[in-house]
Coordinates of C-alpha atoms in Angstrom, one line a residue:
M28 CA -21.8 0.8 10.9
L29 CA -23.5 -2.3 9.4
L30 CA -24.0 -4.9 12.1
L31 CA -21.7 -7.9 11.9
C32 CA -24.6 -10.3 12.0
V33 CA -25.4 -9.1 8.4
W34 CA -22.6 -11.3 7.3
V35 CA -24.6 -14.4 8.4
V36 CA -27.6 -13.3 6.4
A37 CA -25.6 -12.2 3.3
A38 CA -23.0 -14.9 3.1
S39 CA -24.8 -17.0 0.5
A40 CA -25.5 -13.9 -1.6
L41 CA -21.9 -12.7 -1.4
A42 CA -20.5 -15.9 -3.0
V43 CA -18.1 -15.1 -5.8
P44 CA -18.9 -17.0 -9.0
A45 CA -16.2 -18.9 -10.9
P46 CA -14.8 -17.1 -14.0
G47 CA -16.3 -17.9 -17.4
T48 CA -14.4 -20.3 -19.7
S49 CA -14.2 -17.6 -22.4
G50 CA -11.5 -15.7 -20.6
K51 CA -8.0 -15.6 -22.2
W52 CA -4.7 -15.5 -20.3
R53 CA -1.6 -13.3 -20.7
G54 CA 1.3 -15.0 -19.0
A55 CA 0.1 -15.7 -15.5
A56 CA -2.7 -13.2 -15.7
Q57 CA -6.2 -13.6 -17.0
A58 CA -7.4 -11.1 -19.6
W59 CA -10.9 -10.9 -18.2
P60 CA -13.6 -9.7 -20.7
E61 CA -13.3 -6.6 -18.7
E62 CA -10.5 -6.0 -16.3
P63 CA -11.5 -6.6 -12.7
N64 CA -11.5 -3.9 -10.1
V65 CA -9.0 -4.3 -7.2
V66 CA -9.3 -3.3 -3.6
L67 CA -6.3 -3.7 -1.3
V68 CA -6.9 -3.3 2.5
V69 CA -3.7 -3.1 4.6
S70 CA -3.9 -2.9 8.3
D71 CA -1.1 -2.4 10.8
S72 CA 0.3 -5.0 13.3
F73 CA -2.1 -7.8 12.5
D74 CA -0.7 -11.3 13.5
G75 CA -1.2 -13.4 10.4
R76 CA -1.6 -16.6 12.4
L77 CA -5.1 -15.3 13.5
T78 CA -6.4 -16.1 10.0
F79 CA -6.1 -19.8 10.3
Y80 CA -6.9 -22.6 12.9
P81 CA -6.3 -22.8 15.8
R82 CA -5.3 -19.2 16.4
N83 CA -8.5 -17.8 14.9
Q84 CA -10.5 -19.5 17.7
V85 CA -9.5 -16.8 20.1
V86 CA -11.5 -14.0 18.5
K87 CA -14.4 -13.7 16.1
L88 CA -13.3 -12.4 12.7
P89 CA -16.3 -13.0 10.5
F90 CA -15.1 -11.1 7.4
I91 CA -11.7 -12.6 7.4
N92 CA -13.5 -15.9 7.7
F93 CA -15.7 -14.9 4.8
M94 CA -12.6 -14.1 2.6
K95 CA -11.2 -17.5 3.6
A96 CA -14.4 -19.3 2.5
H97 CA -14.7 -17.4 -0.8
G98 CA -11.1 -16.9 -1.7
T99 CA -7.5 -18.1 -1.1
S100 CA -5.6 -17.7 2.2
F101 CA -1.8 -17.8 2.3
L102 CA -0.8 -19.7 5.5
N103 CA 2.8 -18.6 5.4
A104 CA 2.9 -15.0 4.4
Y105 CA 5.6 -12.7 5.8
T106 CA 6.7 -9.1 6.0
N107 CA 9.9 -8.2 4.3
S108 CA 10.8 -6.0 7.2
P109 CA 8.9 -6.0 10.6
I110 CA 8.5 -2.3 10.9
C111 CA 6.0 0.1 9.2
C112 CA 7.8 2.1 6.6
P113 CA 10.4 -0.4 5.3
S114 CA 7.7 -3.1 5.1
R115 CA 5.4 -0.8 3.1
A116 CA 8.2 0.4 0.9
A117 CA 8.8 -3.3 -0.1
M118 CA 5.1 -3.8 -0.8
W119 CA 4.8 -0.6 -2.9
S120 CA 8.1 -1.2 -4.8
G121 CA 8.2 -5.0 -5.1
L122 CA 11.8 -4.8 -4.0
F123 CA 13.6 -6.1 -0.9
T124 CA 14.5 -3.6 1.8
H125 CA 18.3 -3.6 1.0
L126 CA 17.5 -2.7 -2.6
T127 CA 15.3 0.3 -1.7
E128 CA 17.6 1.2 1.2
S129 CA 14.4 1.8 3.3
W130 CA 16.4 1.3 6.5
N131 CA 14.0 2.7 9.2
N132 CA 10.7 4.5 9.7
F133 CA 12.3 7.8 8.4
K134 CA 14.1 6.3 5.4
G135 CA 11.7 5.0 2.8
L136 CA 11.0 5.4 -0.9
D137 CA 11.5 8.7 -2.8
P138 CA 8.1 10.5 -2.9
N139 CA 8.2 10.3 -6.7
Y140 CA 8.9 6.5 -6.8
T141 CA 6.9 4.7 -9.4
T142 CA 4.6 2.2 -7.6
W143 CA 2.4 -0.5 -8.9
M144 CA -0.5 1.9 -8.5
D145 CA 1.2 4.4 -10.7
I146 CA 1.7 1.8 -13.4
M147 CA -2.0 0.6 -13.2
E148 CA -3.1 4.2 -13.5
K149 CA -1.0 4.6 -16.7
H150 CA -2.8 1.5 -18.1
G151 CA -6.3 2.9 -17.6
Y152 CA -7.2 2.2 -14.0
R153 CA -8.8 4.8 -11.8
T154 CA -6.8 4.9 -8.6
Q155 CA -7.5 6.1 -5.1
K156 CA -5.7 5.9 -1.8
F157 CA -7.1 6.4 1.7
G158 CA -5.6 6.2 5.1
K159 CA -2.1 5.2 6.2
L160 CA 0.5 4.9 3.5
D161 CA 3.9 5.2 5.2
Y162 CA 6.2 4.1 2.4
T163 CA 8.0 7.4 1.6
S164 CA 10.9 9.0 3.5
G165 CA 9.9 11.4 6.3
H166 CA 6.2 10.8 6.3
H167 CA 5.8 8.2 9.1
S168 CA 2.1 8.6 10.0
I169 CA 2.1 7.2 13.5
R170 CA 0.8 10.2 15.4
V171 CA 3.8 11.8 17.1
Q172 CA 2.8 14.7 19.3
L173 CA 6.2 15.9 20.5
S174 CA 9.2 17.0 18.4
S175 CA 11.4 15.6 21.1
C176 CA 9.8 12.2 20.5
L177 CA 10.5 12.5 16.8
S178 CA 14.1 13.2 17.5
S179 CA 14.2 10.3 19.9
N180 CA 12.9 7.9 17.3
R181 CA 15.4 9.0 14.7
V182 CA 18.4 9.1 17.0
E183 CA 17.5 5.7 18.5
A184 CA 17.3 4.2 15.0
W185 CA 20.8 5.6 14.2
T186 CA 22.5 4.8 17.5
R187 CA 21.1 1.3 18.3
D188 CA 24.5 -0.3 17.9
V189 CA 26.2 2.1 20.3
A190 CA 27.5 0.4 23.5
F191 CA 24.6 1.5 25.7
L192 CA 20.9 0.5 26.1
L193 CA 18.1 2.8 24.9
R194 CA 14.9 2.9 26.8
Q195 CA 12.3 3.6 24.1
E196 CA 8.8 2.4 24.7
G197 CA 6.7 2.6 27.8
R198 CA 5.6 -0.5 29.7
P199 CA 2.7 -2.1 27.7
M200 CA -0.7 -1.4 29.3
V201 CA -4.4 -1.7 28.6
N202 CA -7.1 0.9 28.6
L203 CA -10.8 0.0 28.5
I204 CA -13.7 2.2 27.4
P205 CA -16.4 1.2 29.8
K206 CA -19.3 2.0 27.5
K207 CA -20.6 -1.4 26.3
T208 CA -22.1 0.0 23.0
K209 CA -18.9 1.9 21.9
V210 CA -18.2 0.5 18.4
R211 CA -16.1 3.1 16.7
V212 CA -13.1 3.1 19.1
M213 CA -10.5 4.0 16.5
E214 CA -12.4 6.9 15.1
E215 CA -9.7 7.9 12.6
D216 CA -9.8 4.5 10.9
W217 CA -13.6 4.5 10.8
K218 CA -13.7 7.9 9.1
T219 CA -11.1 6.7 6.6
T220 CA -13.2 3.6 6.0
D221 CA -16.3 5.7 5.5
R222 CA -14.4 7.8 2.9
A223 CA -13.4 4.7 1.0
V224 CA -17.1 3.4 1.0
N225 CA -18.3 6.7 -0.2
W226 CA -15.7 6.7 -3.0
L227 CA -16.9 3.2 -4.0
R228 CA -20.5 4.4 -4.3
K229 CA -19.3 7.0 -6.8
A230 CA -17.1 4.5 -8.6
A231 CA -20.0 2.1 -9.0
T232 CA -21.7 4.6 -11.3
N233 CA -18.7 4.7 -13.7
H234 CA -18.5 1.5 -15.8
T235 CA -16.0 2.7 -18.4
Q236 CA -12.9 2.2 -16.3
P237 CA -11.8 -0.4 -13.7
F238 CA -10.6 1.0 -10.4
V239 CA -8.0 0.1 -7.8
L240 CA -8.6 1.3 -4.3
Y241 CA -6.2 1.2 -1.4
L242 CA -7.3 1.5 2.2
G243 CA -4.7 1.8 5.0
L244 CA -5.6 1.3 8.6
N245 CA -3.8 2.1 11.9
L246 CA -5.4 -0.7 13.8
P247 CA -4.6 -3.0 15.5
H248 CA -1.4 -1.1 16.2
P249 CA -1.2 -0.1 19.9
Y250 CA -2.1 3.4 20.7
P251 CA 0.3 6.2 21.9
S252 CA 0.5 6.3 25.7
P253 CA -1.0 9.3 27.3
S254 CA 2.2 10.7 28.9
S255 CA 5.5 12.1 27.5
G256 CA 8.0 10.8 30.1
E257 CA 9.5 7.4 30.5
N258 CA 6.2 5.6 29.6
F259 CA 5.8 7.5 26.3
G260 CA 5.4 5.3 23.2
S261 CA 2.8 3.4 21.3
S262 CA 2.3 1.0 24.2
T263 CA -1.4 1.2 25.1
F264 CA -3.8 -1.6 24.0
H265 CA -7.1 0.3 23.9
T266 CA -10.6 -1.1 23.2
S267 CA -14.2 -1.2 24.4
R268 CA -16.4 -3.8 26.0
Y269 CA -18.2 -4.2 22.7
W270 CA -15.1 -5.6 21.0
L271 CA -13.9 -7.5 24.1
K272 CA -17.0 -9.6 23.8
K273 CA -15.7 -10.9 20.5
V274 CA -12.7 -12.5 22.4
S275 CA -12.7 -15.9 24.0
Y276 CA -10.7 -15.4 27.2
D277 CA -10.6 -19.1 27.8
A278 CA -8.8 -19.6 24.5
I279 CA -6.1 -17.0 25.2
R280 CA -2.7 -18.7 25.7
I281 CA -0.1 -17.4 28.1
P282 CA 3.2 -17.6 26.1
E283 CA 6.1 -19.3 27.5
W284 CA 9.2 -17.1 28.2
L285 CA 12.8 -18.1 28.4
P286 CA 14.6 -16.9 31.5
L287 CA 16.3 -13.5 30.9
S288 CA 19.7 -15.2 31.3
E289 CA 18.9 -17.6 28.4
M290 CA 17.6 -15.1 25.9
H291 CA 19.5 -14.4 22.7
P292 CA 21.4 -11.1 23.2
T293 CA 19.4 -9.3 20.6
D294 CA 16.1 -10.5 22.1
Y295 CA 17.3 -9.3 25.5
Y296 CA 18.1 -5.9 24.1
S297 CA 14.7 -5.7 22.4
S298 CA 12.9 -6.7 25.6
Y299 CA 14.8 -4.1 27.6
T300 CA 14.2 -1.2 25.2
K301 CA 10.5 -2.2 25.1
N302 CA 10.4 -2.1 28.9
C303 CA 9.4 -5.7 29.2
T304 CA 12.1 -7.2 31.4
G305 CA 10.2 -6.5 34.6
K306 CA 7.6 -8.7 36.2
F307 CA 4.2 -9.3 34.6
T308 CA 1.4 -11.2 36.2
E309 CA -0.6 -13.7 34.1
T310 CA -3.6 -11.4 34.4
E311 CA -1.6 -8.5 32.9
I312 CA -0.3 -10.7 30.0
K313 CA -3.7 -12.1 29.3
N314 CA -5.4 -8.7 29.3
I315 CA -2.8 -7.3 26.9
R316 CA -3.4 -10.2 24.5
A317 CA -7.2 -10.0 24.9
F318 CA -7.2 -6.2 24.2
Y319 CA -5.0 -6.8 21.2
Y320 CA -7.4 -9.5 19.8
A321 CA -10.3 -7.1 20.4
M322 CA -8.5 -4.5 18.3
C323 CA -8.2 -7.1 15.6
A324 CA -11.9 -7.7 15.7
E325 CA -12.5 -4.0 15.2
T326 CA -10.1 -4.1 12.2
D327 CA -12.1 -7.1 10.8
A328 CA -15.3 -5.0 11.0
M329 CA -13.7 -2.2 8.9
L330 CA -12.7 -4.8 6.3
G331 CA -16.3 -5.9 6.4
E332 CA -17.6 -2.5 5.6
I333 CA -15.7 -2.6 2.3
I334 CA -16.9 -6.1 1.5
L335 CA -20.5 -5.3 2.2
A336 CA -20.4 -2.0 0.3
L337 CA -19.0 -3.9 -2.8
H338 CA -21.8 -6.4 -2.4
Q339 CA -24.5 -3.8 -2.1
L340 CA -23.2 -1.9 -5.1
G341 CA -23.1 -5.0 -7.3
L342 CA -19.3 -4.8 -7.5
L343 CA -18.2 -7.8 -5.5
E344 CA -18.2 -10.3 -8.3
K345 CA -16.2 -7.9 -10.5
T346 CA -13.6 -7.0 -7.8
I347 CA -10.6 -8.8 -6.5
V348 CA -10.2 -8.0 -2.8
I349 CA -6.8 -8.4 -1.0
Y350 CA -6.3 -8.1 2.7
T351 CA -2.9 -8.0 4.4
S352 CA -0.8 -6.2 7.0
D353 CA 2.6 -4.5 7.2
H354 CA 3.7 -6.8 10.0
G355 CA 2.4 -8.6 13.1
E356 CA 2.3 -7.9 16.9
L357 CA 4.2 -9.9 19.5
A358 CA 1.5 -9.2 22.2
M359 CA 3.9 -10.4 25.0
E360 CA 5.3 -13.4 23.2
H361 CA 9.0 -13.8 23.7
R362 CA 8.7 -11.2 26.5
Q363 CA 8.0 -8.4 24.0
F364 CA 5.2 -6.4 22.5
Y365 CA 5.3 -4.4 19.3
K366 CA 7.2 -5.8 16.2
M367 CA 10.9 -5.4 15.2
S368 CA 11.5 -9.2 15.5
M369 CA 11.6 -12.2 13.2
Y370 CA 9.5 -14.3 15.5
E371 CA 6.3 -15.5 14.0
A372 CA 4.0 -13.1 15.9
S373 CA 5.9 -10.1 14.5
A374 CA 6.9 -11.3 11.0
H375 CA 3.9 -13.5 10.0
V376 CA 1.2 -11.4 8.2
P377 CA -2.3 -12.2 7.0
L378 CA -2.7 -12.5 3.2
L379 CA -6.1 -13.3 1.7
I380 CA -7.4 -12.8 -1.8
M381 CA -10.8 -13.3 -3.2
G382 CA -12.6 -12.4 -6.4
P383 CA -13.2 -13.5 -10.0
G384 CA -10.7 -16.1 -11.0
I385 CA -9.5 -16.7 -7.5
Q386 CA -10.1 -20.2 -6.1
A387 CA -12.5 -20.4 -3.2
N388 CA -11.7 -22.0 0.2
L389 CA -8.1 -22.7 -0.8
Q390 CA -5.3 -22.6 1.7
V391 CA -1.8 -22.2 0.2
S392 CA 1.1 -23.3 2.4
N393 CA 3.9 -21.9 0.1
V394 CA 6.0 -19.2 1.8
V395 CA 5.2 -15.8 0.2
S396 CA 5.9 -12.2 1.2
L397 CA 4.7 -8.6 0.7
V398 CA 7.0 -8.0 -2.2
D399 CA 4.7 -10.3 -4.1
I400 CA 1.9 -7.7 -4.0
Y401 CA 3.5 -5.6 -6.7
P402 CA 3.7 -8.3 -9.4
T403 CA 0.3 -9.6 -8.4
M404 CA -1.4 -6.3 -8.9
L405 CA 0.2 -5.9 -12.4
D406 CA -0.7 -9.5 -13.2
I407 CA -4.3 -8.9 -12.3
A408 CA -4.4 -6.0 -14.8
G409 CA -2.6 -8.0 -17.4
I410 CA 0.4 -5.6 -17.4
P411 CA 3.8 -7.1 -18.3
L412 CA 6.0 -7.5 -15.2
P413 CA 9.3 -5.7 -14.9
Q414 CA 12.3 -8.0 -14.8
N415 CA 14.0 -6.5 -11.7
L416 CA 11.3 -7.3 -9.1
S417 CA 12.1 -9.2 -5.9
G418 CA 8.5 -10.6 -5.7
Y419 CA 6.4 -13.0 -7.8
S420 CA 2.8 -13.0 -8.8
L421 CA 0.5 -14.9 -6.5
L422 CA -2.0 -15.6 -9.2
P423 CA -0.5 -19.0 -10.2
L424 CA -0.9 -20.1 -6.5
S425 CA -4.4 -18.8 -6.1
S426 CA -6.2 -18.9 -9.4
E427 CA -8.5 -21.8 -10.4
I428 CA -7.0 -21.9 -13.9
F429 CA -3.6 -22.8 -12.6
K430 CA -4.5 -25.1 -9.7
N431 CA -3.7 -28.3 -11.6
E432 CA -0.9 -26.9 -13.8
N433 CA 2.3 -28.6 -12.5
K434 CA 4.5 -26.3 -14.6
F435 CA 3.6 -23.4 -12.3
K436 CA 4.0 -25.3 -9.1
N437 CA 7.5 -23.9 -8.3
L438 CA 7.1 -20.5 -9.9
H439 CA 7.5 -18.8 -6.5
P440 CA 10.9 -19.8 -4.9
P441 CA 10.6 -21.9 -1.7
W442 CA 12.0 -19.2 0.5
I443 CA 11.3 -15.6 1.6
L444 CA 13.7 -12.9 2.9
S445 CA 13.0 -10.5 5.7
E446 CA 15.4 -8.0 7.1
F447 CA 15.4 -5.3 9.8
H448 CA 17.6 -2.3 10.4
G449 CA 15.6 0.0 12.7
C450 CA 15.3 0.8 16.4
N451 CA 14.7 -1.6 19.3
V452 CA 17.2 -4.1 17.9
N453 CA 20.9 -3.5 18.3
A454 CA 22.1 -5.4 15.1
S455 CA 20.8 -5.6 11.6
T456 CA 18.8 -8.8 11.3
Y457 CA 18.1 -11.1 8.4
M458 CA 15.6 -14.0 8.2
L459 CA 15.5 -16.8 5.6
R460 CA 12.3 -18.7 5.9
T461 CA 11.7 -22.0 4.1
N462 CA 8.9 -24.5 4.5
Q463 CA 10.5 -26.1 7.6
W464 CA 13.3 -23.8 8.8
K465 CA 13.7 -20.3 10.0
Y466 CA 17.3 -19.1 9.9
I467 CA 18.1 -15.7 11.5
A468 CA 21.5 -14.0 11.0
Y469 CA 22.8 -10.8 12.6
S470 CA 25.2 -8.0 11.7
D471 CA 28.3 -9.4 10.0
G472 CA 27.4 -13.0 10.6
A473 CA 30.2 -13.5 13.1
S474 CA 29.9 -11.0 16.0
V475 CA 26.4 -12.2 16.9
L476 CA 25.4 -15.8 17.0
P477 CA 22.6 -16.9 14.5
Q478 CA 19.4 -18.6 15.4
L479 CA 17.8 -21.6 13.8
F480 CA 14.3 -22.9 14.4
D481 CA 12.4 -25.9 13.1
V482 CA 9.0 -24.2 12.9
S483 CA 7.3 -27.5 12.0
S484 CA 8.2 -29.0 15.4
D485 CA 8.8 -25.9 17.4
P486 CA 6.1 -23.4 16.3
D487 CA 6.7 -21.2 19.4
E488 CA 10.4 -20.8 18.5
L489 CA 11.7 -21.5 22.0
T490 CA 14.7 -23.8 21.0
N491 CA 17.5 -22.3 19.0
I492 CA 19.1 -25.4 17.3
A493 CA 21.8 -23.5 15.3
T494 CA 24.6 -25.2 17.3
K495 CA 22.9 -28.5 17.4
F496 CA 22.6 -28.7 13.7
P497 CA 25.6 -26.8 12.3
E498 CA 25.4 -28.3 8.8
I499 CA 21.8 -27.1 8.4
A500 CA 22.7 -23.7 9.8
Y501 CA 25.7 -23.4 7.4
S502 CA 23.6 -24.5 4.4
L503 CA 20.9 -21.9 5.1
D504 CA 23.5 -19.2 5.8
Q505 CA 25.1 -19.9 2.4
K506 CA 21.7 -19.7 0.8
L507 CA 21.0 -16.4 2.5
R508 CA 24.4 -15.0 1.4
S509 CA 23.5 -16.0 -2.2
I510 CA 20.4 -13.8 -2.0
I511 CA 21.9 -10.9 0.0
N512 CA 25.5 -10.1 1.0
Y513 CA 24.3 -9.3 4.5
P514 CA 27.6 -8.4 6.1
E515 CA 28.1 -5.8 3.4
V516 CA 24.5 -4.5 3.9
S517 CA 25.0 -4.3 7.6
A518 CA 28.2 -2.2 7.1
S519 CA 26.3 0.1 4.7
V520 CA 23.5 0.6 7.3
H521 CA 26.0 1.3 10.0
Q522 CA 27.7 3.9 7.9
Y523 CA 24.4 5.5 7.0
N524 CA 23.5 5.7 10.7
K525 CA 26.8 7.3 11.6
E526 CA 26.5 9.9 8.8
Q527 CA 22.9 10.8 9.7
F528 CA 23.8 11.1 13.4
I529 CA 26.7 13.4 12.6
K530 CA 24.5 15.7 10.4
W531 CA 21.9 15.8 13.2
K532 CA 24.6 16.6 15.8
Q533 CA 26.1 19.3 13.7
S534 CA 22.7 20.9 13.1
L535 CA 22.3 21.3 16.9
G536 CA 25.7 23.1 17.4
Q537 CA 26.4 23.9 21.1
N538 CA 22.8 22.8 22.0
Y539 CA 23.7 19.2 21.3
S540 CA 24.4 18.0 24.8
N541 CA 21.3 19.5 26.2
V542 CA 19.1 18.0 23.5
I543 CA 20.5 14.5 23.6
A544 CA 20.3 14.5 27.4
N545 CA 16.6 15.1 27.1
L546 CA 15.7 12.4 24.6
R547 CA 13.8 9.4 26.0
W548 CA 16.8 7.8 27.5
H549 CA 17.6 11.0 29.4
Q550 CA 17.4 9.5 32.9
D551 CA 20.3 7.1 32.2
W552 CA 22.2 9.7 30.2
L553 CA 22.1 12.3 33.0
K554 CA 23.3 9.8 35.5
E555 CA 26.6 9.2 33.6
P556 CA 26.8 11.8 30.8
R557 CA 30.5 11.3 30.2
K558 CA 30.0 7.5 29.8
Y559 CA 27.4 8.0 27.1
E560 CA 29.3 10.8 25.3
S561 CA 32.3 8.5 25.3
A562 CA 30.3 5.6 23.9
I563 CA 29.1 7.7 21.0
D564 CA 32.5 9.1 20.3
Q565 CA 34.0 5.6 20.3
W566 CA 31.2 4.4 18.0
L567 CA 31.9 7.2 15.5
K568 CA 35.6 6.6 15.7
T569 CA 35.3 2.9 15.3
N570 CA 33.2 3.2 12.2
S571 CA 35.5 5.8 10.7
N572 CA 38.6 3.5 11.3
Q573 CA 36.8 0.6 9.7
K574 CA 36.0 2.7 6.6
E575 CA 39.6 3.9 6.3
N576 CA 40.9 0.4 6.6
E577 CA 38.5 -0.8 3.8
Q578 CA 39.7 2.1 1.6
K579 CA 43.3 1.0 2.1

């Protein structure tokens, strides 16, 4: 690994020059004298707020800071679904989750779906993908060791709105590698990064075609816990002393929690299924957050390997580099870890772009989201954009050519949509985020109360003001319904869940009771098996009755 201190020495040499004035433009995209290369690095679970002040003071992220200084950073970038596969499906398709019907980590895009990379390849780009993809159905790449765990994940996603609580993840914990010099903690990601660097070395010798390279990382996603019982799950924050030294413990903030009795019902459900409703000491919370930040520092170093390789190969000034993440990480905010939430720590993602034609040291406050990656990629290549995309090209917001062009000021709408239909939350969730407001609706819009936060005055999202400002809540709800008929989508997801559960149950035959009793909520199930069987039967019956009534 190249030492991080190289960045200090090389920073001036890595500066990306402004584009020449001889370039022509096609729509929002520049037709460079030769099309630029593109590198997209996508990590997992990276809190986007760490890329700007004051959050970035807690951990040293030199290469993210380098991209900020030499490119454009989007201060309000969001996932379109705070869970791996649906989020990545949105990014690779350019479509909102309800349009792709990527409902959970097992229901993504069709393997033959035409992505932005496929289109770029057809237009002459050499293409290469390394690492974590997770956007097609049935290929969730989080390392699952036990088939029973796989069944648990699927059944939990389908039955989350059954009238009982599921105990999915283990209690979050930390694990420290004592060796002070241990740098490559996430060895799989480092090997993947090495493969990408080696590919770049080969690509540098071919000057006849531009290339697009994708690198997907697991970090800073928490690691699988080492047991298979109640504590099983991706709930271990794991790092070494080398990376912990990059973290400023004094800058770590202990998040404020609402009392359990005051939590929104969906938040309580999430906290319970994530095993976070028990007591945590301040030391435990601070350590979890510190270890998470250390994992972010290791992620930053892998991004740095790509940037330094591009520089050494003479490709940096010819390459647009984009860094983002599929979602964030709560790291004990709102009494939760993991994601599956519309709170900032979970839904806010990093998004930085640098390269020829991209304005340096620019911070864009407009709300944007991962569906914007698709049109941006095509725009970079000068490829006409399809008319049906949910996203918008980010070039008008980040390019030097357009920075003073008022006619492009409102090209991207002043809102983004995020939705969630997977496990750990017991109701489909929808977020409309504008410059000032965050409105969160659930299920059919009536059975579960909505949430409204003024993120400008309440950045920690501790005060739900939906009932205090009903006119604003109503207005935002109407806007949300104009974008997505969310009660109808919720009903479709519920029906899908029921159908998938029935198929799974039928495939087990007489072995069903034994299998379901040994999934990860087995301790509670075995205590009152009739109660749980009855809850599932009632759930199936209720949905069937609703469907019959709708057909009448």
